[in-house]
Short mmCIF file of C-alpha atoms and ligand atoms in Angstrom, two decimals:
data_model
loop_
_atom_site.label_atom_id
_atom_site.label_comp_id
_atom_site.label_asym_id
_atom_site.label_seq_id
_atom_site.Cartn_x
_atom_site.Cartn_y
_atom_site.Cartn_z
CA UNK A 1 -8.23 18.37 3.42
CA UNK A 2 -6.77 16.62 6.52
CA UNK A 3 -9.16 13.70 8.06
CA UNK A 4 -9.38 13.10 11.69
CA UNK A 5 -6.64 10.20 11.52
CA UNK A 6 -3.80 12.27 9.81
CA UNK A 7 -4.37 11.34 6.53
CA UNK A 8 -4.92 13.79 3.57
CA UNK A 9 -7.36 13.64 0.73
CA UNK A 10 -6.18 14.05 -2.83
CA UNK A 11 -8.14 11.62 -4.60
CA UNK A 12 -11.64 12.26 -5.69
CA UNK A 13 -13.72 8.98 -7.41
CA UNK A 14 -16.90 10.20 -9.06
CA UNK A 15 -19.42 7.70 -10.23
CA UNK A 16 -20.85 9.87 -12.82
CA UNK A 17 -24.04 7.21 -13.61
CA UNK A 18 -25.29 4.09 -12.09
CA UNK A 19 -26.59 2.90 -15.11
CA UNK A 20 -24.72 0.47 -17.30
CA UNK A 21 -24.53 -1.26 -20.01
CA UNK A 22 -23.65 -5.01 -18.65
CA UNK A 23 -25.20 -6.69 -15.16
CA UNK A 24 -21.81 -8.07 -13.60
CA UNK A 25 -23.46 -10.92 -10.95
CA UNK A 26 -20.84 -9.65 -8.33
CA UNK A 27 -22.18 -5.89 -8.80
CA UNK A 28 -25.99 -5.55 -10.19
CA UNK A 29 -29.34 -7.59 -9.45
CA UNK A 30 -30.53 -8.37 -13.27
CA UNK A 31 -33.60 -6.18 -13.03
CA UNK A 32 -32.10 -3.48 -11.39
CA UNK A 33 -33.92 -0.31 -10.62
CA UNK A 34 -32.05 2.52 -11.34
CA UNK A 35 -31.98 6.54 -9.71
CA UNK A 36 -34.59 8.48 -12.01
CA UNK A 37 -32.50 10.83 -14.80
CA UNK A 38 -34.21 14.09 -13.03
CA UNK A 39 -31.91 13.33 -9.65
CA UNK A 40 -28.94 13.15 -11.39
CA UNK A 41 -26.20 16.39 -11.22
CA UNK A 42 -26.03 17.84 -14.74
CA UNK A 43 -22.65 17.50 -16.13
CA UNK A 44 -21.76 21.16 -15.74
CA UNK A 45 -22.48 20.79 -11.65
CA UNK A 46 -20.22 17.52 -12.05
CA UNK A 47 -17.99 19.95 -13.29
CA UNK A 48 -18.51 22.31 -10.32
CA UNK A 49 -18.31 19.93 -7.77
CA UNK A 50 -14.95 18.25 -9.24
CA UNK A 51 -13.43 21.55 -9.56
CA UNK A 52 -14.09 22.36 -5.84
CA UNK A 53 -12.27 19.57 -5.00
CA UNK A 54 -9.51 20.43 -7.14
CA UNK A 55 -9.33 23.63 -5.65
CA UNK A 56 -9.34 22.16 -2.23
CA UNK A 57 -6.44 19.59 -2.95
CA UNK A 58 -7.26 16.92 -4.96
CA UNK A 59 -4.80 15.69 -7.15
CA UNK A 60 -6.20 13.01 -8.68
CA UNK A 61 -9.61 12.72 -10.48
CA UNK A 62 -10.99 8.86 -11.18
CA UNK A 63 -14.69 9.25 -13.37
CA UNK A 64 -16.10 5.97 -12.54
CA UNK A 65 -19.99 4.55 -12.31
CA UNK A 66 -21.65 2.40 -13.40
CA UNK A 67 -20.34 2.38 -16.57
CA UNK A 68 -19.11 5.95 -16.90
CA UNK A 69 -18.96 6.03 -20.51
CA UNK A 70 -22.42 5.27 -21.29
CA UNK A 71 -23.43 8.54 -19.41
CA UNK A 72 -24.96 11.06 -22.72
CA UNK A 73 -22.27 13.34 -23.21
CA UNK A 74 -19.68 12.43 -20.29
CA UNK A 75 -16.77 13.19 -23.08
CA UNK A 76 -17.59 16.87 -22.71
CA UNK A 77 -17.30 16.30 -18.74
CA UNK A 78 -13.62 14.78 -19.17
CA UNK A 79 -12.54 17.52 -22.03
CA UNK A 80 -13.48 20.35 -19.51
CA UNK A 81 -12.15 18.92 -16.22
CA UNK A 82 -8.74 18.63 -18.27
CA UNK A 83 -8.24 21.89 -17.68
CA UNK A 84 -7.24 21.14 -14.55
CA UNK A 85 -4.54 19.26 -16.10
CA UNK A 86 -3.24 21.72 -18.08
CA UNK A 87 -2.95 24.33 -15.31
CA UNK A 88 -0.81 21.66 -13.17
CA UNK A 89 -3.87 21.49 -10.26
CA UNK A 90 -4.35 17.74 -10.93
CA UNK A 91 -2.12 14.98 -11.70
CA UNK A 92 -4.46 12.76 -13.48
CA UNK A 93 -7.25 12.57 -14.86
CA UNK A 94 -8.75 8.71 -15.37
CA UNK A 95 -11.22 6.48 -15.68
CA UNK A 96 -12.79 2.80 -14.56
CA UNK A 97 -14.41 1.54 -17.16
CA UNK A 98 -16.17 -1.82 -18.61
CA UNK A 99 -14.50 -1.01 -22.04
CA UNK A 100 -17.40 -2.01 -24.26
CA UNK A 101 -17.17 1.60 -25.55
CA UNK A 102 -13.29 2.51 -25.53
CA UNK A 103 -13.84 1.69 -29.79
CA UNK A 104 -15.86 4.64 -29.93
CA UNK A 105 -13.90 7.15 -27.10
CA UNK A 106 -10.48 6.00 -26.77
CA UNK A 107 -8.90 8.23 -29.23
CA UNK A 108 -10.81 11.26 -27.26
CA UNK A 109 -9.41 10.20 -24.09
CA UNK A 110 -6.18 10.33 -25.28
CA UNK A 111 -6.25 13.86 -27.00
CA UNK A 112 -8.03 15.05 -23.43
CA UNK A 113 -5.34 14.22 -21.44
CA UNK A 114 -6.32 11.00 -20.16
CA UNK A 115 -2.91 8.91 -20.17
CA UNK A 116 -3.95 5.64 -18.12
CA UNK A 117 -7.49 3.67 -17.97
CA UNK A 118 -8.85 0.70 -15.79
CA UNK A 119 -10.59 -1.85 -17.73
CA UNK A 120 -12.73 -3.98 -15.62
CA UNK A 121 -12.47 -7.87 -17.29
CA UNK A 122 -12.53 -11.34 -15.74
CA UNK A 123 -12.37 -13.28 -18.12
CA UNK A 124 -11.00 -14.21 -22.21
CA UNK A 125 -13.38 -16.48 -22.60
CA UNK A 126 -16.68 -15.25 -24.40
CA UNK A 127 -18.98 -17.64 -22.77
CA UNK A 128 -17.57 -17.04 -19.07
CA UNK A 129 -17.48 -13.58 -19.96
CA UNK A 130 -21.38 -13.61 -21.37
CA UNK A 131 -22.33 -15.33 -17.67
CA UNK A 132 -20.75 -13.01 -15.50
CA UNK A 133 -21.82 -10.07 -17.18
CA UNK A 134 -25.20 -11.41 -17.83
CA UNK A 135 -25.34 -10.69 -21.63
CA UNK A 136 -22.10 -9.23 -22.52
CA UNK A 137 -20.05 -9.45 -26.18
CA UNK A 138 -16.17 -10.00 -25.48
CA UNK A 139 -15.42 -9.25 -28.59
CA UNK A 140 -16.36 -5.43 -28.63
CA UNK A 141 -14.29 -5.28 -24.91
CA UNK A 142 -11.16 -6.80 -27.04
CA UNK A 143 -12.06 -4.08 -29.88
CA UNK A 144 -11.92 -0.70 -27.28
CA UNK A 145 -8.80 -2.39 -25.58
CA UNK A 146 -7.31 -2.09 -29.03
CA UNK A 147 -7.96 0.95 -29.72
CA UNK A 148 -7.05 2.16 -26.28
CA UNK A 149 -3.49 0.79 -27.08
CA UNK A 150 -3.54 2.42 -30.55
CA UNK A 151 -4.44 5.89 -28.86
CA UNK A 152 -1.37 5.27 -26.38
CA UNK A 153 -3.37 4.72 -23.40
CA UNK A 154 -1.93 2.58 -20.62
CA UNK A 155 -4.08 0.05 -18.97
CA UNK A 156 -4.64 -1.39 -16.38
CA UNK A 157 -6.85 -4.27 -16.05
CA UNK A 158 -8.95 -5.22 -13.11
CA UNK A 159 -10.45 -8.85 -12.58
CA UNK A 160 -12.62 -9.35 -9.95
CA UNK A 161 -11.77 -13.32 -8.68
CA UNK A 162 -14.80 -15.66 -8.33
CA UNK A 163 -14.93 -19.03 -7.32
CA UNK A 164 -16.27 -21.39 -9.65
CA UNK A 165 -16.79 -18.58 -12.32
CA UNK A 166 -13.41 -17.75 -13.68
CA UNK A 167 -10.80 -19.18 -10.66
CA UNK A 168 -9.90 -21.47 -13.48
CA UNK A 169 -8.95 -18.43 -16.31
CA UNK A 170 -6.77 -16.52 -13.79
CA UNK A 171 -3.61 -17.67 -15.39
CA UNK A 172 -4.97 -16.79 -18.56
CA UNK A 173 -4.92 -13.22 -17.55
CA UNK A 174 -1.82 -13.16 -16.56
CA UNK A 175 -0.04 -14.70 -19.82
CA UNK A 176 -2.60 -12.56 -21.79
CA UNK A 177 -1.74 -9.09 -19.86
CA UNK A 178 1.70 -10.14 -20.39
CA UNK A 179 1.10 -10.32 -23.93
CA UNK A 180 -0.57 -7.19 -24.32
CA UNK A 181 1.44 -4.75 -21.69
CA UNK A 182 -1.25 -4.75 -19.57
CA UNK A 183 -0.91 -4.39 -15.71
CA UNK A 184 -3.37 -6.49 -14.05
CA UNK A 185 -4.92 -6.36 -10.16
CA UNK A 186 -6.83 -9.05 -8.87
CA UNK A 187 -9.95 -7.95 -6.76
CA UNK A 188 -11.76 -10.10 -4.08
CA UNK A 189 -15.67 -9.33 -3.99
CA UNK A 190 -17.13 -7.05 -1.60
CA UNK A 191 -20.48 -6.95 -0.05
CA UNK A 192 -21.93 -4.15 -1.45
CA UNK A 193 -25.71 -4.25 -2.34
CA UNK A 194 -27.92 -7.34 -3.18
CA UNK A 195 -27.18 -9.45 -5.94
CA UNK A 196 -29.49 -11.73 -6.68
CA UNK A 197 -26.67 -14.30 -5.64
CA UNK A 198 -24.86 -15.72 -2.50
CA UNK A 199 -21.89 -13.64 -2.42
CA UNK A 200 -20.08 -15.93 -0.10
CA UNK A 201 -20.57 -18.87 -3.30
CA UNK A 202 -18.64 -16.32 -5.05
CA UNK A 203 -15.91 -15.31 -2.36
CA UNK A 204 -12.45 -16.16 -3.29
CA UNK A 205 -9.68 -15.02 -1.23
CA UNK A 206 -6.96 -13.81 -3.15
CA UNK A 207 -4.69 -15.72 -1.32
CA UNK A 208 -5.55 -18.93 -2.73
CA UNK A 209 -5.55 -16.86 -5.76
CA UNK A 210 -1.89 -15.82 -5.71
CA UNK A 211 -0.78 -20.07 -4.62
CA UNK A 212 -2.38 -20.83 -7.47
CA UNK A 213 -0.46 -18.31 -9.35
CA UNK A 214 2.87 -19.22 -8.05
CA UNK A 215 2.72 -22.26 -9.39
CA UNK A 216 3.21 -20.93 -12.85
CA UNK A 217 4.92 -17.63 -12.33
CA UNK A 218 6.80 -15.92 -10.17
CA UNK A 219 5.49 -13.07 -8.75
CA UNK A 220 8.50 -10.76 -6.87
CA UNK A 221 7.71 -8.36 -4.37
CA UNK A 222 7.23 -4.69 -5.03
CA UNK A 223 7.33 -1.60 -3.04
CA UNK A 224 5.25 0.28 -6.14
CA UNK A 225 1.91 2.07 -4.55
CA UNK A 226 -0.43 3.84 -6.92
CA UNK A 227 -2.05 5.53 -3.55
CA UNK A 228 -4.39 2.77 -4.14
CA UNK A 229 -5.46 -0.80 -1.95
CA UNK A 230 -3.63 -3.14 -4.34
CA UNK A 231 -0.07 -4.43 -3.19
CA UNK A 232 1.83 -5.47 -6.49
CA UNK A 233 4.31 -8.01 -7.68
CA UNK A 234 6.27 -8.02 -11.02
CA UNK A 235 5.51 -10.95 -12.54
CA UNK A 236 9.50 -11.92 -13.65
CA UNK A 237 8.45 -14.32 -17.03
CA UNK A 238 5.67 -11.55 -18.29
CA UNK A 239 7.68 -8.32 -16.67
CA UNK A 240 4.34 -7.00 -15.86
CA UNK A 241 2.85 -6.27 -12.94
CA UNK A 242 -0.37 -8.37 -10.63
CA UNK A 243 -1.54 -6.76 -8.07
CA UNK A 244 -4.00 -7.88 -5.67
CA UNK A 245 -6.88 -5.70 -3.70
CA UNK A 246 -7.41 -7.87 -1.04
CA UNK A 247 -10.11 -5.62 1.06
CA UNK A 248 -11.98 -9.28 2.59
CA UNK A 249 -8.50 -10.73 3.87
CA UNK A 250 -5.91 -7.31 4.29
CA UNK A 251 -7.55 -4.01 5.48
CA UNK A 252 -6.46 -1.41 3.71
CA UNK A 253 -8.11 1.34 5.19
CA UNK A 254 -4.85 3.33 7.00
CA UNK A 255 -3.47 4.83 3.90
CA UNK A 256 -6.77 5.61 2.18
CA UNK A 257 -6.61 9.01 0.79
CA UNK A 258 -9.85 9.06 -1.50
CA UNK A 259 -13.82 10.01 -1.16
CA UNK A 260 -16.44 9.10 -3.39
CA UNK A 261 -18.90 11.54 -5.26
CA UNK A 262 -22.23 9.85 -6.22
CA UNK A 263 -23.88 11.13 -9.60
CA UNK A 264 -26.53 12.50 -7.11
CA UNK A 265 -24.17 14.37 -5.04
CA UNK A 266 -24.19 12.18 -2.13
CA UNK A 267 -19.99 12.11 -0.60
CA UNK A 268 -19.11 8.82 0.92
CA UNK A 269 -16.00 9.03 3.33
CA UNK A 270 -15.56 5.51 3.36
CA UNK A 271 -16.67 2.48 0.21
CA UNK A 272 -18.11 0.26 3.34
CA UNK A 273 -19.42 2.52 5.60
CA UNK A 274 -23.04 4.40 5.56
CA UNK A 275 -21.89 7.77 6.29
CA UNK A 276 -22.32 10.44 3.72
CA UNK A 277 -22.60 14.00 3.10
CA UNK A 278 -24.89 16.10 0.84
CA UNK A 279 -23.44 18.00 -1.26
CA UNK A 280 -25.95 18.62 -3.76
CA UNK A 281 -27.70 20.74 -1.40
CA UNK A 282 -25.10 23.13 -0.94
CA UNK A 283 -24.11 23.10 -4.53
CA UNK A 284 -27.78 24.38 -5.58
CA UNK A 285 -27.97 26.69 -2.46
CA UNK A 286 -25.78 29.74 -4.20
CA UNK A 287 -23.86 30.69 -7.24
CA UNK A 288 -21.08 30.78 -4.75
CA UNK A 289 -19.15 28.19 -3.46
CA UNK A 290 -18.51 28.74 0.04
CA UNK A 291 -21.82 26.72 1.32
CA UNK A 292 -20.05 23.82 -0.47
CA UNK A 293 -16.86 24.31 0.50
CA UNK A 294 -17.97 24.62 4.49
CA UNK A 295 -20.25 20.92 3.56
CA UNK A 296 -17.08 19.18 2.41
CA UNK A 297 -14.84 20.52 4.97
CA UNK A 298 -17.17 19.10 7.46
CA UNK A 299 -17.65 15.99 5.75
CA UNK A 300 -13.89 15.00 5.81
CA UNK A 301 -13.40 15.35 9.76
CA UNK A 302 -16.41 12.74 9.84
CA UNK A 303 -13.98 10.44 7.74
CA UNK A 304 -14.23 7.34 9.40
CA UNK A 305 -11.23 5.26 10.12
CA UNK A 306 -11.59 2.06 7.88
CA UNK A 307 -14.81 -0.11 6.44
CA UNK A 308 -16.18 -3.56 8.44
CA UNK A 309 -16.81 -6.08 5.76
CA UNK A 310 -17.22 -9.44 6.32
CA UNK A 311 -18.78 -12.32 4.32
CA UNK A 312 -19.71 -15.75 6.13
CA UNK A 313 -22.37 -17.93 6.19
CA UNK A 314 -23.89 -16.32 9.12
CA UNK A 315 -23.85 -12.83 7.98
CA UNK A 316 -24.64 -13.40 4.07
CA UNK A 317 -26.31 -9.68 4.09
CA UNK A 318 -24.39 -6.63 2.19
CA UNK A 319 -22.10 -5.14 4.56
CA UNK A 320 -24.13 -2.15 2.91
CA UNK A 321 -26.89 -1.92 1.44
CA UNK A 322 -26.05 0.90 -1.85
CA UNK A 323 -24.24 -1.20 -4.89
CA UNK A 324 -20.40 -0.39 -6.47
CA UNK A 325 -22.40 1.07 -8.94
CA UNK A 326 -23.81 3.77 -7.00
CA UNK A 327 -20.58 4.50 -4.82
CA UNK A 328 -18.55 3.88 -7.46
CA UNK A 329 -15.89 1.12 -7.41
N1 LIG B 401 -18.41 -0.13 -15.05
C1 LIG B 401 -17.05 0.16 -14.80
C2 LIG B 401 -16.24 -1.11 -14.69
O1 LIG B 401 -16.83 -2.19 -14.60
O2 LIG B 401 -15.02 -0.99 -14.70
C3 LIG B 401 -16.81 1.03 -13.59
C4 LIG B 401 -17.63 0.77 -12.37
S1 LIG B 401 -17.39 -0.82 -11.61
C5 LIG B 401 -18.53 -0.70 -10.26
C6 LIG B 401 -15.79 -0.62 -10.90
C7 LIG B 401 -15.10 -1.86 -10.43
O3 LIG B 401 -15.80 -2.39 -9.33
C8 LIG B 401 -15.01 -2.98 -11.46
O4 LIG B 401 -13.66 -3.37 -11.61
C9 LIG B 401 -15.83 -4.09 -10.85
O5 LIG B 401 -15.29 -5.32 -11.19
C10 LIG B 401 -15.73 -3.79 -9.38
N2 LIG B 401 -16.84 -4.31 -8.57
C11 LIG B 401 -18.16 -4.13 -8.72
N3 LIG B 401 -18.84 -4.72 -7.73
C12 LIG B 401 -17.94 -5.29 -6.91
C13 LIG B 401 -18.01 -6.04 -5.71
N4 LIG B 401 -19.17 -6.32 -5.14
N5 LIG B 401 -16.86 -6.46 -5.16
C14 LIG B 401 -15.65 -6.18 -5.73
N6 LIG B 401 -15.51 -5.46 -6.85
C15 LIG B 401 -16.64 -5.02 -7.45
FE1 LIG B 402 -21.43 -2.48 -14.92
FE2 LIG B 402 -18.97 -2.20 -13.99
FE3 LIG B 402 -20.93 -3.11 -12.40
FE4 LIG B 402 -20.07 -4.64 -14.36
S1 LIG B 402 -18.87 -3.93 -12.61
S2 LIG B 402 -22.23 -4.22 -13.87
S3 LIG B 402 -19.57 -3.19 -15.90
S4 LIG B 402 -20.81 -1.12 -13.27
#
């Protein structure tokens, strides 16, 4: 799957639920409304869908959400897409996740095939951590990061950088990560749905992040890419790396080589663009695949070229409208 601009897909990210467990500020109103269960793809068209993808070049699968692990029986979705490991048609097989349930599925993970994990955390401190997730326990995140290192899992851990909220914890993180072996990538906000906030109160550009950082460590220069946004530095006193997704202040979009499945199976060539394709349709149309395969051939040449965020005081609306959740981050 070639796009328009050259550059090939081979890296699906499937939000398998919107629903979650916590209500991050940056990512969910507190009352949100979420899709009804009968619109959802069953697990075994997941399944379909994914595998389509596989078979069309994707070499890396990322299950993602809302919290992907609170979806009823998404361990049965990960133990049959590992097939795909097995047979050498994808790379890896991961996951994004808010880690309040690693305790219970990290072990699982592990014997599926799942070798590496992105924990989404912001904070060590359970009372930040309890505001910006609107009720969260810190404690049971620290428990399923445990585990996940007991089952071998590496980890990655992704804090999304607020001002006010947890600017002041950042170097926490990075001793902490240290610590643990943890990689760590910083992540500005993005307008993505509304919030029940002012996202530009929360905006913090990571490059005030990363001055602030220097003054404690030194972060080298890398060349490492994951295929991902983040550029990363080794951090020389902790030997691990901090990365930083800077989509607000560095546009990322010429190397992107991903699209995102919704758990309804709406394809989004682009995180901050409108555009999608339906997929679902297709899917249900015939017991064969080609209707599907013709949908997302067509879908990638309407790739578009990169996303147009912006967050100011004059244009404090999402960039659009659909939450991380939805899209998956
Ligand atoms: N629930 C899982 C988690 O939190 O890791 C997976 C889904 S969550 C939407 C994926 C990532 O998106 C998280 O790291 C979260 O911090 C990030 N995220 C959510 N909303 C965001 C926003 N508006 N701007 C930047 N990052 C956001
Ligand atoms: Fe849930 Fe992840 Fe969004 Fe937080 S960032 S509300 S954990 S989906």
């Amino acid at each position: 799957m070639i796009d328009p601009f050259g550059r090939e897909v081979t890296y699906l990210r499937v939000s398998v639920t919107d629903r979650c467990d916590l209500r991050c500020v940056y990512c969910m109103a507190e009352d949100m409304v979420f899709l009804p269960k009968r619109d959802l793809l069953t697990l075994e068209e997941l399944d379909r869908l994914c595998s389509t993808f596989v078979d069309l070049g994707v070499r890396k699968l990322r299950l993602t959400g809302g919290e992907p692990l609170v979806r009823r029986d998404v361990m049965s979705l990960i133990e049959s897409l590992a097939r795909h490991l097995k047979t050498g048609a994808l790379d890896e097989l991961t996951l994004t996740t808010n880690g309040t349930q690693l305790a219970k599925f990290a072990d699982r993970l592990a014997n599926a095939g799942v070798k590496r994990i992105n924990v989404s955390l912001d904070t060590l401190n359970p009372d930040t951590f309890r505001k910006i997730t609107r009720w969260g326990d810190l404690d049971k995140v620290l428990a399923g990061l445990e585990a996940a290192k007991k089952a071998g899992l590496a980890i990655k851990i992704n804090t999304v950088a607020m001002r006010d909220a947890n600017e002041h914890d950042i170097n926490d993180m990075v001793s902490w990560c240290g610590d643990q072996g943890f990689d760590l990538t910083f992540i500005e906000t993005m307008p993505l749905g509304d919030i029940d906030g002012d996202r530009t109160e929360q905006y913090m550009p990571l490059s005030i992040v990363r001055a602030n950082l220097q003054k404690e460590w030194t972060l080298e220069d890398t060349d490492y890419q994951t295929g991902g946004p983040a550029r990363y530095t080794v951090c020389k006193e902790t030997g691990q790396r901090v990365g930083f997704i800077t989509p607000m202040t560095h546009n990322f979009c010429e190397s992107c080589n991903r699209v995102r499945l919704t758990c309804t199976g709406t394809l989004y060539m682009c995180l901050g663009q409108d555009d999608a394709a339906d997929l679902r349709t297709p899917l249900r149309q015939s017991e064969s695949n080609e209707p599907l395969i013709a949908a997302i051939h067509e879908s990638i040449e309407r790739k578009p070229k990169g996303h147009d965020f912006i967050i100011d005081r004059r244009n404090n609306r999402p960039a659009v409208s659909r939450h991380m959740s939805v899209t998956g981050g």
